[in-house]
PDB file of C-alpha atoms in Angstrom:
ATOM      1  CA  MET A 104     144.529 109.111  71.655  1.00 36.00           C
ATOM      2  CA  LYS A 105     145.545 111.272  68.832  1.00 30.00           C
ATOM      3  CA  LEU A 106     143.892 114.324  69.983  1.00 28.00           C
ATOM      4  CA  LYS A 107     145.736 113.679  73.035  1.00 30.00           C
ATOM      5  CA  ARG A 108     149.517 113.489  70.923  1.00 28.00           C
ATOM      6  CA  ILE A 109     148.452 116.584  69.831  1.00 26.00           C
ATOM      7  CA  LEU A 110     147.632 118.177  72.560  1.00 25.00           C
ATOM      8  CA  VAL A 111     150.966 117.156  74.231  1.00 28.00           C
ATOM      9  CA  ALA A 112     152.617 118.228  71.285  1.00 29.00           C
ATOM     10  CA  LEU A 113     150.821 121.695  71.140  1.00 28.00           C
ATOM     11  CA  GLY A 114     151.858 121.947  75.285  1.00 32.00           C
ATOM     12  CA  LEU A 115     155.242 121.097  74.801  1.00 27.00           C
ATOM     13  CA  CYS A 116     155.203 124.028  71.745  1.00 29.00           C
ATOM     14  CA  VAL A 117     153.758 126.204  74.058  1.00 27.00           C
ATOM     15  CA  SER A 118     156.386 125.905  76.520  1.00 28.00           C
ATOM     16  CA  PHE A 119     159.209 126.049  74.633  1.00 28.00           C
ATOM     17  CA  LEU A 120     157.941 129.629  73.332  1.00 30.00           C
ATOM     18  CA  ALA A 121     157.683 130.419  77.116  1.00 32.00           C
ATOM     19  CA  ALA A 122     161.055 129.575  77.768  1.00 32.00           C
ATOM     20  CA  PRO A 123     163.149 132.183  79.115  1.00 35.00           C
ATOM     21  CA  ALA A 124     165.564 133.966  76.656  1.00 36.00           C
ATOM     22  CA  ALA A 125     169.093 133.044  76.043  1.00 41.00           C
ATOM     23  CA  HIS A 126     171.324 133.714  79.371  1.00 45.00           C
ATOM     24  CA  ALA A 127     171.781 137.013  80.680  1.00 58.00           C
ATOM     25  CA  ASP A 128     174.940 138.655  80.147  1.00 83.00           C
ATOM     26  CA  VAL A 129     175.244 139.235  83.782  1.00 91.00           C
ATOM     27  CA  ALA A 130     178.878 140.784  83.984  1.00 93.00           C
ATOM     28  CA  GLY A 131     178.076 142.906  81.062  1.00 93.00           C
ATOM     29  CA  ASP A 132     174.813 144.227  82.686  1.00 93.00           C
ATOM     30  CA  PHE A 133     176.540 144.602  86.023  1.00 94.00           C
ATOM     31  CA  LEU A 134     179.871 146.118  84.640  1.00 94.00           C
ATOM     32  CA  SER A 135     177.283 148.605  82.400  1.00 94.00           C
ATOM     33  CA  GLY A 136     175.606 149.408  85.742  1.00 93.00           C
ATOM     34  CA  LEU A 137     178.743 151.098  87.152  1.00 94.00           C
ATOM     35  CA  GLU A 138     179.186 153.956  84.176  1.00 95.00           C
ATOM     36  CA  GLY A 139     178.859 157.282  85.501  1.00 96.00           C
ATOM     37  CA  LYS A 140     180.657 159.693  87.836  1.00 97.00           C
ATOM     38  CA  PHE A 141     180.788 158.395  91.432  1.00 96.00           C
ATOM     39  CA  ARG A 142     182.532 160.282  94.547  1.00 97.00           C
ATOM     40  CA  GLY A 143     184.171 158.029  97.344  1.00 95.00           C
ATOM     41  CA  ARG A 144     184.584 158.125 101.010  1.00 97.00           C
ATOM     42  CA  GLY A 145     185.518 155.400 103.408  1.00 96.00           C
ATOM     43  CA  MET A 146     189.112 153.908 104.909  1.00 93.00           C
ATOM     44  CA  ALA A 147     192.060 151.994 103.699  1.00 88.00           C
ATOM     45  CA  LYS A 148     195.666 150.431 104.473  1.00 82.00           C
ATOM     46  CA  ILE A 149     197.833 151.935 101.724  1.00 71.00           C
ATOM     47  CA  LEU A 150     200.209 149.049 100.452  1.00 63.00           C
ATOM     48  CA  ASN A 151     203.347 149.325 103.031  1.00 64.00           C
ATOM     49  CA  ARG A 152     201.355 151.589 105.611  1.00 70.00           C
ATOM     50  CA  ASP A 153     200.459 150.279 109.362  1.00 76.00           C
ATOM     51  CA  LYS A 154     196.692 151.437 109.099  1.00 83.00           C
ATOM     52  CA  ALA A 155     194.087 152.482 107.571  1.00 86.00           C
ATOM     53  CA  GLU A 156     193.256 156.085 106.416  1.00 91.00           C
ATOM     54  CA  PRO A 157     190.683 158.215 105.425  1.00 95.00           C
ATOM     55  CA  VAL A 158     190.555 158.139 101.391  1.00 93.00           C
ATOM     56  CA  SER A 159     188.154 159.963  99.606  1.00 95.00           C
ATOM     57  CA  CYS A 160     188.105 159.566  95.401  1.00 93.00           C
ATOM     58  CA  LYS A 161     186.381 161.236  92.440  1.00 96.00           C
ATOM     59  CA  VAL A 162     185.857 158.388  89.642  1.00 95.00           C
ATOM     60  CA  SER A 163     184.342 158.511  86.112  1.00 96.00           C
ATOM     61  CA  ASN A 164     183.385 155.080  84.686  1.00 95.00           C
ATOM     62  CA  SER A 165     182.709 154.465  81.161  1.00 97.00           C
ATOM     63  CA  TYR A 166     181.471 151.124  79.796  1.00 96.00           C
ATOM     64  CA  ASP A 167     182.411 149.818  76.249  1.00 96.00           C
ATOM     65  CA  ALA A 168     179.744 147.342  75.203  1.00 94.00           C
ATOM     66  CA  ALA A 169     181.842 146.199  71.860  1.00 94.00           C
ATOM     67  CA  LYS A 170     185.075 145.694  74.176  1.00 94.00           C
ATOM     68  CA  SER A 171     182.950 144.521  76.634  1.00 94.00           C
ATOM     69  CA  SER A 172     184.793 146.390  79.272  1.00 94.00           C
ATOM     70  CA  LEU A 173     184.960 149.254  81.921  1.00 94.00           C
ATOM     71  CA  GLN A 174     187.338 151.770  82.027  1.00 95.00           C
ATOM     72  CA  VAL A 175     187.879 153.448  85.423  1.00 92.00           C
ATOM     73  CA  VAL A 176     190.084 157.087  85.762  1.00 93.00           C
ATOM     74  CA  GLY A 177     190.039 159.192  88.525  1.00 92.00           C
ATOM     75  CA  ASP A 178     191.764 160.873  91.680  1.00 91.00           C
ATOM     76  CA  CYS A 179     191.939 159.692  95.180  1.00 90.00           C
ATOM     77  CA  ALA A 180     193.334 161.363  98.086  1.00 91.00           C
ATOM     78  CA  SER A 181     194.666 160.644 101.593  1.00 89.00           C
ATOM     79  CA  SER A 182     196.176 162.683 104.602  1.00 85.00           C
ATOM     80  CA  GLN A 183     199.608 161.114 102.415  1.00 81.00           C
ATOM     81  CA  GLY A 184     198.788 163.445  98.960  1.00 84.00           C
ATOM     82  CA  LYS A 185     196.389 162.574  95.728  1.00 88.00           C
ATOM     83  CA  SER A 186     197.003 160.474  92.925  1.00 84.00           C
ATOM     84  CA  LYS A 187     195.702 159.306  89.782  1.00 85.00           C
ATOM     85  CA  VAL A 188     193.745 155.933  89.758  1.00 85.00           C
ATOM     86  CA  SER A 189     192.502 153.923  86.534  1.00 86.00           C
ATOM     87  CA  GLY A 190     191.086 150.309  86.056  1.00 87.00           C
ATOM     88  CA  ASN A 191     189.914 148.417  83.486  1.00 90.00           C
ATOM     89  CA  ILE A 192     187.406 145.409  84.100  1.00 91.00           C
ATOM     90  CA  SER A 193     187.111 143.216  80.995  1.00 92.00           C
ATOM     91  CA  HIS A 194     184.487 140.192  80.735  1.00 93.00           C
ATOM     92  CA  SER A 195     184.019 137.228  78.473  1.00 90.00           C
ATOM     93  CA  GLY A 196     180.414 135.795  79.911  1.00 84.00           C
ATOM     94  CA  ASP A 197     180.162 136.237  83.507  1.00 82.00           C
ATOM     95  CA  ALA A 198     184.235 135.762  83.693  1.00 89.00           C
ATOM     96  CA  VAL A 199     185.661 138.797  84.904  1.00 92.00           C
ATOM     97  CA  SER A 200     189.398 140.065  84.529  1.00 88.00           C
ATOM     98  CA  GLY A 201     191.605 143.788  85.511  1.00 84.00           C
ATOM     99  CA  ALA A 202     191.246 145.762  88.268  1.00 78.00           C
ATOM    100  CA  PHE A 203     189.103 148.456  89.609  1.00 72.00           C
ATOM    101  CA  ILE A 204     191.962 150.750  90.515  1.00 71.00           C
ATOM    102  CA  GLY A 205     194.534 149.060  89.147  1.00 66.00           C
ATOM    103  CA  ASN A 206     197.435 151.052  89.365  1.00 58.00           C
ATOM    104  CA  ILE A 207     199.296 150.656  92.566  1.00 63.00           C
ATOM    105  CA  GLU A 208     202.948 152.990  92.537  1.00 66.00           C
ATOM    106  CA  GLY A 209     205.682 150.812  91.884  1.00 73.00           C
ATOM    107  CA  SER A 210     204.012 147.756  91.511  1.00 78.00           C
ATOM    108  CA  THR A 211     202.602 145.813  88.480  1.00 81.00           C
ATOM    109  CA  VAL A 212     199.877 143.304  88.208  1.00 82.00           C
ATOM    110  CA  THR A 213     200.774 139.986  86.721  1.00 85.00           C
ATOM    111  CA  GLY A 214     197.515 138.473  86.427  1.00 86.00           C
ATOM    112  CA  SER A 215     193.909 138.913  87.237  1.00 89.00           C
ATOM    113  CA  ARG A 216     190.440 136.840  87.262  1.00 92.00           C
ATOM    114  CA  GLY A 217     187.309 136.896  88.839  1.00 93.00           C
ATOM    115  CA  SER A 218     183.396 136.759  88.117  1.00 93.00           C
ATOM    116  CA  VAL A 219     180.334 138.519  88.732  1.00 93.00           C
ATOM    117  CA  SER A 220     177.785 136.406  90.523  1.00 90.00           C
ATOM    118  CA  ALA A 221     175.170 137.065  93.271  1.00 89.00           C
ATOM    119  CA  GLY A 222     175.399 140.674  92.859  1.00 90.00           C
ATOM    120  CA  ARG A 223     178.869 141.044  93.278  1.00 94.00           C
ATOM    121  CA  LEU A 224     182.365 141.336  91.639  1.00 93.00           C
ATOM    122  CA  VAL A 225     184.889 140.016  92.875  1.00 94.00           C
ATOM    123  CA  ILE A 226     188.491 140.411  91.570  1.00 93.00           C
ATOM    124  CA  ASN A 227     191.442 138.345  92.514  1.00 93.00           C
ATOM    125  CA  SER A 228     195.060 139.959  91.103  1.00 90.00           C
ATOM    126  CA  ASN A 229     198.402 139.258  91.752  1.00 90.00           C
ATOM    127  CA  LEU A 230     200.850 142.091  91.597  1.00 86.00           C
ATOM    128  CA  VAL A 231     204.771 142.146  91.949  1.00 87.00           C
ATOM    129  CA  ASP A 232     206.564 144.843  93.992  1.00 84.00           C
ATOM    130  CA  ASN A 233     209.001 146.480  91.226  1.00 85.00           C
ATOM    131  CA  ALA A 234     211.523 147.242  93.770  1.00 88.00           C
ATOM    132  CA  THR A 235     211.406 143.992  95.459  1.00 90.00           C
ATOM    133  CA  GLY A 236     209.890 141.444  93.301  1.00 90.00           C
ATOM    134  CA  ASN A 237     207.721 140.415  96.278  1.00 88.00           C
ATOM    135  CA  LEU A 238     204.358 139.116  95.304  1.00 88.00           C
ATOM    136  CA  THR A 239     201.123 140.709  96.637  1.00 87.00           C
ATOM    137  CA  ARG A 240     197.722 138.949  96.292  1.00 92.00           C
ATOM    138  CA  THR A 241     195.004 141.359  95.971  1.00 90.00           C
ATOM    139  CA  ARG A 242     190.735 141.092  95.908  1.00 93.00           C
ATOM    140  CA  GLN A 243     188.759 143.545  94.938  1.00 92.00           C
ATOM    141  CA  VAL A 244     184.886 143.339  96.033  1.00 95.00           C
ATOM    142  CA  ILE A 245     182.126 145.143  94.656  1.00 94.00           C
ATOM    143  CA  ARG A 246     178.346 145.043  95.039  1.00 95.00           C
ATOM    144  CA  LYS A 247     175.912 147.792  93.767  1.00 94.00           C
ATOM    145  CA  GLU A 248     174.044 149.820  96.638  1.00 93.00           C
ATOM    146  CA  GLY A 249     171.007 152.181  96.000  1.00 89.00           C
ATOM    147  CA  ALA A 250     172.358 154.400  93.014  1.00 88.00           C
ATOM    148  CA  GLY A 251     175.935 153.827  93.720  1.00 94.00           C
ATOM    149  CA  PHE A 252     178.158 150.865  95.146  1.00 95.00           C
ATOM    150  CA  VAL A 253     180.439 149.830  97.718  1.00 96.00           C
ATOM    151  CA  ALA A 254     184.034 148.833  96.529  1.00 94.00           C
ATOM    152  CA  GLU A 255     186.536 146.354  99.310  1.00 95.00           C
ATOM    153  CA  PHE A 256     190.112 145.668  99.287  1.00 91.00           C
ATOM    154  CA  TYR A 257     191.471 143.021 100.691  1.00 93.00           C
ATOM    155  CA  SER A 258     195.154 141.702 100.625  1.00 90.00           C
ATOM    156  CA  TYR A 259     196.068 137.687 101.241  1.00 92.00           C
ATOM    157  CA  ASP A 260     198.151 137.085 104.629  1.00 90.00           C
ATOM    158  CA  ASN A 261     200.791 134.570 104.363  1.00 89.00           C
ATOM    159  CA  LYS A 262     200.992 133.625 107.678  1.00 93.00           C
ATOM    160  CA  SER A 263     196.484 133.727 108.156  1.00 94.00           C
ATOM    161  CA  ALA A 264     196.740 131.888 104.872  1.00 95.00           C
ATOM    162  CA  LYS A 265     193.888 134.099 104.120  1.00 96.00           C
ATOM    163  CA  TYR A 266     192.428 137.576 102.835  1.00 95.00           C
ATOM    164  CA  GLU A 267     192.312 140.281 104.669  1.00 93.00           C
ATOM    165  CA  LEU A 268     190.153 143.671 104.468  1.00 93.00           C
ATOM    166  CA  ASN A 269     192.081 146.356 104.070  1.00 90.00           C
ATOM    167  CA  GLY A 270     189.414 148.899 103.161  1.00 93.00           C
ATOM    168  CA  THR A 271     185.936 150.028 102.160  1.00 95.00           C
ATOM    169  CA  MET A 272     184.697 152.887 100.378  1.00 95.00           C
ATOM    170  CA  ASN A 273     180.914 153.869  99.468  1.00 97.00           C
ATOM    171  CA  PHE A 274     180.582 155.547  96.165  1.00 96.00           C
ATOM    172  CA  THR A 275     177.601 157.546  94.890  1.00 96.00           C
ATOM    173  CA  LYS A 276     176.472 159.090  91.725  1.00 94.00           C
ATOM    174  CA  GLY A 277     177.957 162.501  91.655  1.00 85.00           C
TER     175      GLY A 277
END
């Protein structure tokens, strides 16, 4: 009986030693995996325009582990011209806030929140049009694909009461 208790106790000790380490930093790992220079191409419906148009971007992403954030800077171009883009996504645990591409000319981001799960980063944001005061709700979804990633951009449609896809861009290293 004594030997049986010792074996059970030893078995418990071995199982604790074999248990996986503390919860991995899923958001940090995801964001740090987006670090580097990327080129993106796709179609997007630019805010206040009626239809989607071809868009291309060059972005440089840098992850700062000490600040738990990914900084995005670059340029995007469409048939309407070229503009600077920037974004900052920070995380605490698996909760994220910010925007991959956050500056939309003439608007101010009033809040954002999201998470990383199942290999996808999803961020919902609220923007206020500086001229009209109208509120726009957006969603950005990023998923890794090969050595790059895919970014999808959505806006909330009040009539249908759902998010509608406004654009998709495929980013590759380079």
